[in-house]
Coordinates of N, CA and C in Angstrom, one line a residue:
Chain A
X1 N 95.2 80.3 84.9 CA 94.9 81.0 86.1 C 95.4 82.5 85.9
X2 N 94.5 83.6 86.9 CA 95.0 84.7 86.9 C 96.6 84.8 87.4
X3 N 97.0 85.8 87.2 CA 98.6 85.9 87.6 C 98.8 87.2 87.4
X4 N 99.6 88.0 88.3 CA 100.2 89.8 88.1 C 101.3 89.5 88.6
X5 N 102.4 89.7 87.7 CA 103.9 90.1 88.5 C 104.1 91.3 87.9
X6 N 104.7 92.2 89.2 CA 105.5 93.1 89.2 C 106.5 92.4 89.8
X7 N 107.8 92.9 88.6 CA 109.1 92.4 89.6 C 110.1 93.2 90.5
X8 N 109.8 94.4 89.9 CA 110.4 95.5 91.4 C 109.4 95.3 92.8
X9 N 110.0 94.8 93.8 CA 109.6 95.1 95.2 C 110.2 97.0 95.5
X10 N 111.1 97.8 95.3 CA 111.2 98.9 95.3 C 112.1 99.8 94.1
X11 N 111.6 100.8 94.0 CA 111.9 101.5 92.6 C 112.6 102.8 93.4
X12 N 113.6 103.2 93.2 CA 113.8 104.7 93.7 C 114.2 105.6 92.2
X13 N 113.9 106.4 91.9 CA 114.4 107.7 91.1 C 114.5 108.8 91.8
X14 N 115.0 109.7 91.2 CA 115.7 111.4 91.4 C 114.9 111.8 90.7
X15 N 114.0 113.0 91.8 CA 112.8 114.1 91.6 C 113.4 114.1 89.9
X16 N 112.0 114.4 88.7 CA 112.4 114.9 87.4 C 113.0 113.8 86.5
X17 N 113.5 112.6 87.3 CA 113.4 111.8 86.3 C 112.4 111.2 85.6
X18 N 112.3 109.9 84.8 CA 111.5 109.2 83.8 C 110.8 108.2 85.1
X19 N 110.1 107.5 85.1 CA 109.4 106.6 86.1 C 109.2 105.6 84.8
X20 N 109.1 104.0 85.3 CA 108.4 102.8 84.7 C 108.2 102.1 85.8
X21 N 107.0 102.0 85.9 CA 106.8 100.5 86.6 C 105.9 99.3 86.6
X22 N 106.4 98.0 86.3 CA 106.3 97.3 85.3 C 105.5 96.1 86.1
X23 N 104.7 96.0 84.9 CA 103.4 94.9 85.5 C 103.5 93.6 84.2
X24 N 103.4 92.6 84.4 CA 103.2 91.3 83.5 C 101.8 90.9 84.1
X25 N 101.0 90.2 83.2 CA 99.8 89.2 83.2 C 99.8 88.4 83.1
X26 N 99.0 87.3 83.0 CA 98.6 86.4 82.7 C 96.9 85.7 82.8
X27 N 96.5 86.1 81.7 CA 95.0 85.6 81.8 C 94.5 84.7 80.3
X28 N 93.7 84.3 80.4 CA 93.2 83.7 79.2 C 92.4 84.3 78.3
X29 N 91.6 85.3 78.8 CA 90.3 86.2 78.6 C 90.6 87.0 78.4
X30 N 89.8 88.0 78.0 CA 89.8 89.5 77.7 C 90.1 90.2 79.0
X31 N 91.5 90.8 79.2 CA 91.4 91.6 80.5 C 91.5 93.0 80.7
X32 N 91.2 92.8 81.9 CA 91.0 94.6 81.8 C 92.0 94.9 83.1
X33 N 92.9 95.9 82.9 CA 94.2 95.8 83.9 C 94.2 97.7 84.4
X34 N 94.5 97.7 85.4 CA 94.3 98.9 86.3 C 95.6 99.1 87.4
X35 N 95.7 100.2 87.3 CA 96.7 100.8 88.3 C 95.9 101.2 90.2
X36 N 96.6 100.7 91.0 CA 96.4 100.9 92.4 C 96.8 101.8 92.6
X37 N 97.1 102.4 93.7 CA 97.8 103.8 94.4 C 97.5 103.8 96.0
X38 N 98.8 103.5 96.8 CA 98.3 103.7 98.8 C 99.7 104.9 98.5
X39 N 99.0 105.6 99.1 CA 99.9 106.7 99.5 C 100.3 106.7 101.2
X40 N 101.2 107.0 101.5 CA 101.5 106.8 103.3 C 100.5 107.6 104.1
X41 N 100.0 106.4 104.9 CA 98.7 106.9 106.0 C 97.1 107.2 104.6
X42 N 97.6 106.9 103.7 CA 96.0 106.5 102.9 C 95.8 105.7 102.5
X43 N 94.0 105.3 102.2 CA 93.3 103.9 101.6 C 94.3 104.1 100.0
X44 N 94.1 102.3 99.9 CA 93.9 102.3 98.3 C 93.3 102.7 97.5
X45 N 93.4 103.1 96.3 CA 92.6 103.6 95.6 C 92.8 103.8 94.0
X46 N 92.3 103.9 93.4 CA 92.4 103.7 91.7 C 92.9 104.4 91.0
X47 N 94.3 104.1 90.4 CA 95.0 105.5 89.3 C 94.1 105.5 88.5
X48 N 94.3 104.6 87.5 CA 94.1 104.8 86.7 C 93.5 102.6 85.7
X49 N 92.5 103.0 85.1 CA 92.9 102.0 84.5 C 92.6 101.8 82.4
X50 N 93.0 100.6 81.9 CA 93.8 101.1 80.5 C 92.4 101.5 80.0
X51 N 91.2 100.8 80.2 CA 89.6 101.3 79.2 C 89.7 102.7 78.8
X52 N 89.8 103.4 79.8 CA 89.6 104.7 79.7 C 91.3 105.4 79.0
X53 N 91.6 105.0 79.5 CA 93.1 105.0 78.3 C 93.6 106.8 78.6
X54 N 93.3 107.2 79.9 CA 93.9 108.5 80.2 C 94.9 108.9 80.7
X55 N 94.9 109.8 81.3 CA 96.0 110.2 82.0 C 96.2 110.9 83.6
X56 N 96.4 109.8 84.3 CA 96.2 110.8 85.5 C 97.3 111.1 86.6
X57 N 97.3 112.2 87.3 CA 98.4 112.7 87.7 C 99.9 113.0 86.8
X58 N 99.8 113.1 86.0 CA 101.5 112.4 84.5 C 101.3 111.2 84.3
X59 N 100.3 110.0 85.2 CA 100.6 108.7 84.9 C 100.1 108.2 83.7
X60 N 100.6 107.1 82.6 CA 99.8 106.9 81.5 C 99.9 105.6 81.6
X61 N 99.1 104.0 81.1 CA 100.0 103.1 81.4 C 99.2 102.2 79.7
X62 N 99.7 102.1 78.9 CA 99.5 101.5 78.0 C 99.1 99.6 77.8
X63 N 98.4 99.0 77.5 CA 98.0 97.4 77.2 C 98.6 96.8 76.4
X64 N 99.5 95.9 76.6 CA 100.2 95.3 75.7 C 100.0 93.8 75.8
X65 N 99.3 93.8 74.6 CA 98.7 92.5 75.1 C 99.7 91.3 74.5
X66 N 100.6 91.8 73.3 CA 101.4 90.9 72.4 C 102.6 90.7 73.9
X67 N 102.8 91.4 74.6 CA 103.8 91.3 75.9 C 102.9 90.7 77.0
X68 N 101.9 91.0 77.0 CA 101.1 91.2 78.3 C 101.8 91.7 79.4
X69 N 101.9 92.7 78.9 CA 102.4 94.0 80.1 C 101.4 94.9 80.2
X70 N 101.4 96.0 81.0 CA 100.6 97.1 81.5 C 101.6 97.9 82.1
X71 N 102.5 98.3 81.5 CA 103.4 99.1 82.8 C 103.1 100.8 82.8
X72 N 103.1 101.3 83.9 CA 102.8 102.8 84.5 C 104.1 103.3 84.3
X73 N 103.8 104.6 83.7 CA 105.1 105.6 83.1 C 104.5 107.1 83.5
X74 N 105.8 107.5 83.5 CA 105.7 109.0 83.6 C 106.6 109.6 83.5
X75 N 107.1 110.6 82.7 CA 108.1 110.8 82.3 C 108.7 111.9 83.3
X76 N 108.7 112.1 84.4 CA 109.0 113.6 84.9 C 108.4 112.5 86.5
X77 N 109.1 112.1 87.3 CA 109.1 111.7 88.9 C 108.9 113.4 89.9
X78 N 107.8 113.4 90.7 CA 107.6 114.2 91.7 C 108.0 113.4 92.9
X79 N 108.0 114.3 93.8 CA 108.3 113.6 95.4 C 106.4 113.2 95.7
X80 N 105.5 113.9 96.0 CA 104.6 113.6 95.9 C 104.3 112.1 95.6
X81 N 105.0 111.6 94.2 CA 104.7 110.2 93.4 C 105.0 109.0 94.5
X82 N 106.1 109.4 95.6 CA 105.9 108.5 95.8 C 104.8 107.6 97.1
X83 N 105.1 106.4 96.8 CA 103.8 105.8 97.4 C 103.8 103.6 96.7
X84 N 102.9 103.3 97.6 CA 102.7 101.4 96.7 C 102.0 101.7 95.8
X85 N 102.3 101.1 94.9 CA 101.5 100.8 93.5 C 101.4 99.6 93.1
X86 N 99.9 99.1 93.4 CA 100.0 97.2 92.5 C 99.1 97.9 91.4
X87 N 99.6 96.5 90.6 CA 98.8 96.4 89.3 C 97.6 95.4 89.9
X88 N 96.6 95.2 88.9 CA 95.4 94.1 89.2 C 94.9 94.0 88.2
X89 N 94.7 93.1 88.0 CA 93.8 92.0 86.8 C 92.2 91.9 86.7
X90 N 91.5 92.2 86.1 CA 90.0 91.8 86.4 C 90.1 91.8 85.0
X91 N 88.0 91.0 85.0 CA 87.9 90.5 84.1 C 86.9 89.8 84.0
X92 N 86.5 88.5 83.4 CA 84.6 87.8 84.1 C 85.4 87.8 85.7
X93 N 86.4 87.3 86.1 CA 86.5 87.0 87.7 C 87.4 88.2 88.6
X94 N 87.0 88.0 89.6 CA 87.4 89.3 90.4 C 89.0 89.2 90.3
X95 N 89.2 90.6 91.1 CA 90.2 91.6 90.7 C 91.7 90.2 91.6
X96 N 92.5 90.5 90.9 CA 93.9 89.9 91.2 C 95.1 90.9 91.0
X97 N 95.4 91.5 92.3 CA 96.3 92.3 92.7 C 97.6 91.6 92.4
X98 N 98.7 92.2 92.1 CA 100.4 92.1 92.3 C 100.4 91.6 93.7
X99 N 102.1 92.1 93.7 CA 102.7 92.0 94.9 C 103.2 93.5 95.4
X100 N 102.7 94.8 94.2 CA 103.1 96.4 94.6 C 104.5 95.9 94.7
X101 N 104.5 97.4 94.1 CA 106.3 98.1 93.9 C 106.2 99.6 95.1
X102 N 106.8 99.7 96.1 CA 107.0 100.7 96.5 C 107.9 101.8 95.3
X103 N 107.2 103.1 95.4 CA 108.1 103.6 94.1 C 108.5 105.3 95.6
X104 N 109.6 105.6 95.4 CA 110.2 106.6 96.3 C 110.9 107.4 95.2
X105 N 110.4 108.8 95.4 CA 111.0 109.5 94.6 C 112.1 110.5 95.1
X106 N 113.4 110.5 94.9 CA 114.2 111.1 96.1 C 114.0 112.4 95.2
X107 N 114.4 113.5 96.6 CA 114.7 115.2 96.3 C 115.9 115.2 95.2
Chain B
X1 N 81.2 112.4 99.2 CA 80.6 111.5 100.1 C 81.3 110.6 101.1
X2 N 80.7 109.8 101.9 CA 81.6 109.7 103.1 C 82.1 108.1 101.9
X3 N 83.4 107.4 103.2 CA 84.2 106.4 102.4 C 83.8 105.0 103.2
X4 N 84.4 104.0 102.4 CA 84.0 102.8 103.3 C 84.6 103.4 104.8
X5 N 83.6 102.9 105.5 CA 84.3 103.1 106.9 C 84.6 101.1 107.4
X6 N 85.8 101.3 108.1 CA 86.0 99.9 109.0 C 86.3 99.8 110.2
X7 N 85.8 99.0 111.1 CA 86.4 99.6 112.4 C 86.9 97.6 113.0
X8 N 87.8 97.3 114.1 CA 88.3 98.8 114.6 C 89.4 98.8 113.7
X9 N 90.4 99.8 114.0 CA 91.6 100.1 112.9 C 92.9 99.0 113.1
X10 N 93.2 98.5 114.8 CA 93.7 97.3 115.0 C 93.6 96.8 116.2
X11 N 93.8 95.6 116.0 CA 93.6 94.6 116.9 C 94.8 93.6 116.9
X12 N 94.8 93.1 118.7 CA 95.8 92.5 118.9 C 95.0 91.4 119.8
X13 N 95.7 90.1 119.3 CA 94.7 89.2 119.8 C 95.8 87.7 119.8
X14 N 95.4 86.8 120.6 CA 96.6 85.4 120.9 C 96.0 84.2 119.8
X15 N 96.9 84.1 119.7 CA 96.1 82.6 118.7 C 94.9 81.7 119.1
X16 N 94.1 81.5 118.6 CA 93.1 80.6 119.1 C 91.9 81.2 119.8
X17 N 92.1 82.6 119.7 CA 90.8 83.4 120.6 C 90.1 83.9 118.8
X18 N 89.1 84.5 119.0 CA 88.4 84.6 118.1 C 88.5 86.4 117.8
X19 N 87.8 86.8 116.6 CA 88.0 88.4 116.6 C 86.6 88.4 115.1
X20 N 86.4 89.9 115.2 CA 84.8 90.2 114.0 C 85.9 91.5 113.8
X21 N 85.6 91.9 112.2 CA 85.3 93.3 111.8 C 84.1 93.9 111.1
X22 N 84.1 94.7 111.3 CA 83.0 95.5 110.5 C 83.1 96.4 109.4
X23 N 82.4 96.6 108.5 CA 82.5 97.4 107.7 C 81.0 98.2 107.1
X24 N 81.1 99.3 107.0 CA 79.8 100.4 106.3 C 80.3 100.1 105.1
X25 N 79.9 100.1 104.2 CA 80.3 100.3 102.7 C 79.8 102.1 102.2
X26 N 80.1 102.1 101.1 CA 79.5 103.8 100.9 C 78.0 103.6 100.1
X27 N 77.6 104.4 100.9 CA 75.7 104.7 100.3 C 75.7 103.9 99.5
X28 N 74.4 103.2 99.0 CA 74.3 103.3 97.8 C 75.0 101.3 96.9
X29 N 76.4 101.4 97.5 CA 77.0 100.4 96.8 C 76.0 98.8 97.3
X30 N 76.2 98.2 96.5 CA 75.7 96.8 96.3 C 76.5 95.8 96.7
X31 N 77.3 96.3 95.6 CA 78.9 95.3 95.8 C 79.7 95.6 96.9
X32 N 80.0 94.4 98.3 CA 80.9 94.4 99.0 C 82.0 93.4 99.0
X33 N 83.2 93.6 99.6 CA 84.4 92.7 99.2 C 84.8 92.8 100.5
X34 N 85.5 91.4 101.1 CA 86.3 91.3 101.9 C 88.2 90.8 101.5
X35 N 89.0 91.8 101.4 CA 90.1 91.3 101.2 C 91.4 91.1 102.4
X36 N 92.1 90.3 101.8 CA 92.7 89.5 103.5 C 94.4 90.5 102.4
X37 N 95.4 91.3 103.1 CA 96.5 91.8 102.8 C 97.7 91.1 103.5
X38 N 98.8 90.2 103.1 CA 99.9 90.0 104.2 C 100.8 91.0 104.0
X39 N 101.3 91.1 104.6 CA 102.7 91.8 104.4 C 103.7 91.6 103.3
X40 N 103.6 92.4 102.4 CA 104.5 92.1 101.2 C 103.8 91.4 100.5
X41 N 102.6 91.3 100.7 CA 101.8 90.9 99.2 C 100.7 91.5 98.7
X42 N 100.1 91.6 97.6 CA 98.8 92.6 97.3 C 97.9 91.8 98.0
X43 N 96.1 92.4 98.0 CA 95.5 91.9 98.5 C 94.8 91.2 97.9
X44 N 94.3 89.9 98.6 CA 93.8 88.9 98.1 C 92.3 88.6 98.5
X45 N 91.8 88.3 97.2 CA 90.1 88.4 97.7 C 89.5 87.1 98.6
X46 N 89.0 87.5 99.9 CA 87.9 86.8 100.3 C 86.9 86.1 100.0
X47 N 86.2 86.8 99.8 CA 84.5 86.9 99.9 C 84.1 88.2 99.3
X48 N 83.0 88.0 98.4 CA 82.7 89.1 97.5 C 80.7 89.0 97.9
X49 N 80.3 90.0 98.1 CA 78.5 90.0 98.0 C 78.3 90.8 97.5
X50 N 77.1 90.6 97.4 CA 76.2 91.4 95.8 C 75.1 91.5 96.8
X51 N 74.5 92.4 97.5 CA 73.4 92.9 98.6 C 74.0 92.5 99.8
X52 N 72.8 90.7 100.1 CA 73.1 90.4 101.5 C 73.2 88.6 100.3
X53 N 73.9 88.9 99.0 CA 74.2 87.2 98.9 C 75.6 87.4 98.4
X54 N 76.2 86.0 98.6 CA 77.5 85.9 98.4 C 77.5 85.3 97.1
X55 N 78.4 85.9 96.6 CA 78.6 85.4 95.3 C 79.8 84.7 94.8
X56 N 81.0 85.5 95.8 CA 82.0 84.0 95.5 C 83.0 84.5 96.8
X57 N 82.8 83.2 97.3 CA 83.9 82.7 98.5 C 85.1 81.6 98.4
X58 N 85.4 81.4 97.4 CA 86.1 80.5 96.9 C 87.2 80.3 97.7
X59 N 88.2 81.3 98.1 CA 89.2 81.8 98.6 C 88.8 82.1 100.2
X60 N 87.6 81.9 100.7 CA 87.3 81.9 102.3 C 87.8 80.7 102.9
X61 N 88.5 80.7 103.8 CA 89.2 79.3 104.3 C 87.9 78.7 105.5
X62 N 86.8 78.3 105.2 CA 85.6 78.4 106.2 C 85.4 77.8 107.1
X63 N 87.1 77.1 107.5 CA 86.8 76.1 108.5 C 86.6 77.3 110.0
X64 N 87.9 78.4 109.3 CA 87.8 79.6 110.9 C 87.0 80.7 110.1
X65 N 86.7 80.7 109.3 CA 86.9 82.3 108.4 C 84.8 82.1 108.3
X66 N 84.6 83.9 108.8 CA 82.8 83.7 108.3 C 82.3 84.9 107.9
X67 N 82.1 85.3 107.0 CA 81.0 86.5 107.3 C 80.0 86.6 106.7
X68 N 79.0 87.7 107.0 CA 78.1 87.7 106.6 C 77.2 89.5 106.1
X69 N 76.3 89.6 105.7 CA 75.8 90.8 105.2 C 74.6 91.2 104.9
X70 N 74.0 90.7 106.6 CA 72.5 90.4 106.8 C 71.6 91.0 106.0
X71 N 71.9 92.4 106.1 CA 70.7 93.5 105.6 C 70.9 93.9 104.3
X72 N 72.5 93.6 104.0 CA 72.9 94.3 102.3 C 73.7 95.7 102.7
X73 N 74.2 96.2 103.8 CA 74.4 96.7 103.8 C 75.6 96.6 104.7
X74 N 75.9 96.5 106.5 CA 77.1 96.7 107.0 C 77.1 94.7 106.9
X75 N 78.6 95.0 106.8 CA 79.1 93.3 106.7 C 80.2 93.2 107.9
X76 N 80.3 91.7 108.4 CA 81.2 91.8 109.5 C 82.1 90.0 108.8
X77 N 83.4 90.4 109.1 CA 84.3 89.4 108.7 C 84.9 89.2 110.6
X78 N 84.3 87.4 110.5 CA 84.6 87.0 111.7 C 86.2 85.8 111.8
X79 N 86.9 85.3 112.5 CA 88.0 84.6 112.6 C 87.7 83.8 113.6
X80 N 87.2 82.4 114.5 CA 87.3 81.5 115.1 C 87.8 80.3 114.9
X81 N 88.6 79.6 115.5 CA 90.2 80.6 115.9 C 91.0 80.9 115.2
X82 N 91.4 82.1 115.9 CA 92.6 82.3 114.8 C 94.1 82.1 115.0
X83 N 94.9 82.3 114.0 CA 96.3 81.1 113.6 C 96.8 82.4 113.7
X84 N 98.4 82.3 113.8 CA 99.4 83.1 113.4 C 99.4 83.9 111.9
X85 N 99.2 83.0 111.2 CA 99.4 83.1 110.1 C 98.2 84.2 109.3
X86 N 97.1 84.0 110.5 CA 96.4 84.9 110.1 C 96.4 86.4 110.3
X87 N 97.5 86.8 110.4 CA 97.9 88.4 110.7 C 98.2 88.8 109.5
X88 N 97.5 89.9 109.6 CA 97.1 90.8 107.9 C 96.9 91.8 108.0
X89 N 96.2 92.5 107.4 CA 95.4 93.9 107.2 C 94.0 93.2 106.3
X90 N 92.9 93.6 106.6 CA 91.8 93.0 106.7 C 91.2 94.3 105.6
X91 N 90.8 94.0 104.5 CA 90.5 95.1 103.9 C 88.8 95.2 103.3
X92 N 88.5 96.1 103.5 CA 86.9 95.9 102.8 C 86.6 97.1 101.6
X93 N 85.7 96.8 100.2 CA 85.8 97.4 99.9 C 84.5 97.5 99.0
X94 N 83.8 98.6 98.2 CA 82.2 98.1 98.0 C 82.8 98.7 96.5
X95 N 81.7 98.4 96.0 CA 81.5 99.2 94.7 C 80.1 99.8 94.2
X96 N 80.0 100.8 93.3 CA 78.2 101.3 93.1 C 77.9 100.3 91.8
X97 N 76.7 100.1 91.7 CA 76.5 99.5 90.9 C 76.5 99.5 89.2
X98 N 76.4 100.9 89.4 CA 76.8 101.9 87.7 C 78.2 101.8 87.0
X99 N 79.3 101.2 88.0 CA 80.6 101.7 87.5 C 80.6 100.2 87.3
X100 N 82.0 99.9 86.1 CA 82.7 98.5 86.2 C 82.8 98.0 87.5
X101 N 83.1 96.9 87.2 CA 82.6 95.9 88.4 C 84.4 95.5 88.9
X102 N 84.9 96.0 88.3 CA 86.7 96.6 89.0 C 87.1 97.6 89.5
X103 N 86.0 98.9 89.5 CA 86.7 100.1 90.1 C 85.9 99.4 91.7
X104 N 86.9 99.7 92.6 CA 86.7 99.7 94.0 C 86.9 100.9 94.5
X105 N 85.9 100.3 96.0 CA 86.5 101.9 96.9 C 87.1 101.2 98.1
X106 N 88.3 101.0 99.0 CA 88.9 100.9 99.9 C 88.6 101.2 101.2
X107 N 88.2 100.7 102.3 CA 88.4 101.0 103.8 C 89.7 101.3 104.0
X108 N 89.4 101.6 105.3 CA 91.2 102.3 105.7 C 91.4 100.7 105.7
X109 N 91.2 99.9 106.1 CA 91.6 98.3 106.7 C 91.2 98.1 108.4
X110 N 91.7 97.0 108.5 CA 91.7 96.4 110.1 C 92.9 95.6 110.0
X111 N 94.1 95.9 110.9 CA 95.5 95.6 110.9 C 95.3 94.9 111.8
X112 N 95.5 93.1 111.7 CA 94.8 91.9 112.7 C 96.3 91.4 113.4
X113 N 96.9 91.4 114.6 CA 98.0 91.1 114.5 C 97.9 89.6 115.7
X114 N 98.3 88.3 115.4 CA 98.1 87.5 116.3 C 99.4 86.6 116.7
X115 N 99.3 86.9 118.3 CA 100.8 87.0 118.3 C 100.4 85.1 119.1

């Protein structure tokens, strides 16, 4: 069965530090794993996901499939950054969200 | 372009009375999604259509839960009756048919609270 754990429920760093935030899978199949993004008082919406293998906003988040991880990095935290972030799973079957890490970036 | 629109934004309603949302999807998209949000959990899919057919409801609890998406285009997620348990954030969300069938676009939601 599909499965996403994030195990941070909340992440805090100090503006300028390093950011991780850490996604596990579990699928059988070929998956394709994507970053979420709610920012306070906005829809969800799509960071980023690994196909495209870019970079957006500083975020990068690399496929590790020998781990089955996907975790979202960025080396340099803004206050801006923060906001919920789930990971999600897709694949032949639809999308299978986390449980989101609130990530709070203090001044 | 304009975004999924949902209305209404929230509702407050007693257990056992009944409640509909609606949703516009954006121009164009094919793919509509109804997802059910608790509190402290990500969102979990509904009901997924492809025009005005459903394609997987697996996860619709259908004894209260219905919706439908007559024309292919606005869809409405209905609750008779509804449970406590069913207090969420009611999320809808379409996709175009050009992009992977994972990138979504988000409604604001419908925040369902049943006290």
């Amino acid at each position: 069965a599909q499965r996403v754990t994030q195990p941070e429920k909340l992440l805090s760093v100090f503006k300028g530090a390093p950011v991780e935030l850490k996604c596990n899978y579990s699928y059988s199949g070929s998956p394709e794993l994507f970053w979420y993004v709610q920012y306070s008082r906005q829809r969800l919406q799509l960071l980023l996901r690994h196909i495209s293998r870019e970079s957006i906003k500083g975020f990068t988040a690399d496929l590790n499939k020998g781990e089955t991880s996907f975790h979202l990095k960025k080396p340099f935290a803004q206050e801006e950054d923060s906001a919920m972030y789930y990971c999600a799973l897709g694949g032949n079957t639809p999308l299978v969200f986390g449980k989101g890490t609130r990530l709070s970036v203090i001044a | 372009e304009a975004g999924v629109a949902q209305s209404p934004r929230y509702k407050i309603i007693e257990k056992r009375q009944s409640v509909a949302f609606w949703c516009n999807p954006i121009s164009g998209h094919a793919t509509l999604y109804w997802y059910q949000q608790i509190l402290g959990q990500g969102p979990k899919l509904l009901i997924q259509f492809q025009n005005n057919g459903v394609v997987d409801d697996s996860q619709l609890p259908k004894d209260r839960f219905s919706a439908e998406r007559l024309k292919g285009v606005d869809s409405t997620l209905k609750i008779q009756p509804a449970k406590l348990e069913d207090s969420a954030v009611y999320l809808c969300a379409s996709r175009t048919p050009r992009a992977s069938k994972n990138i979504q676009y988000f409604g604001a939601g419908t925040r369902l609270s049943v006290l």
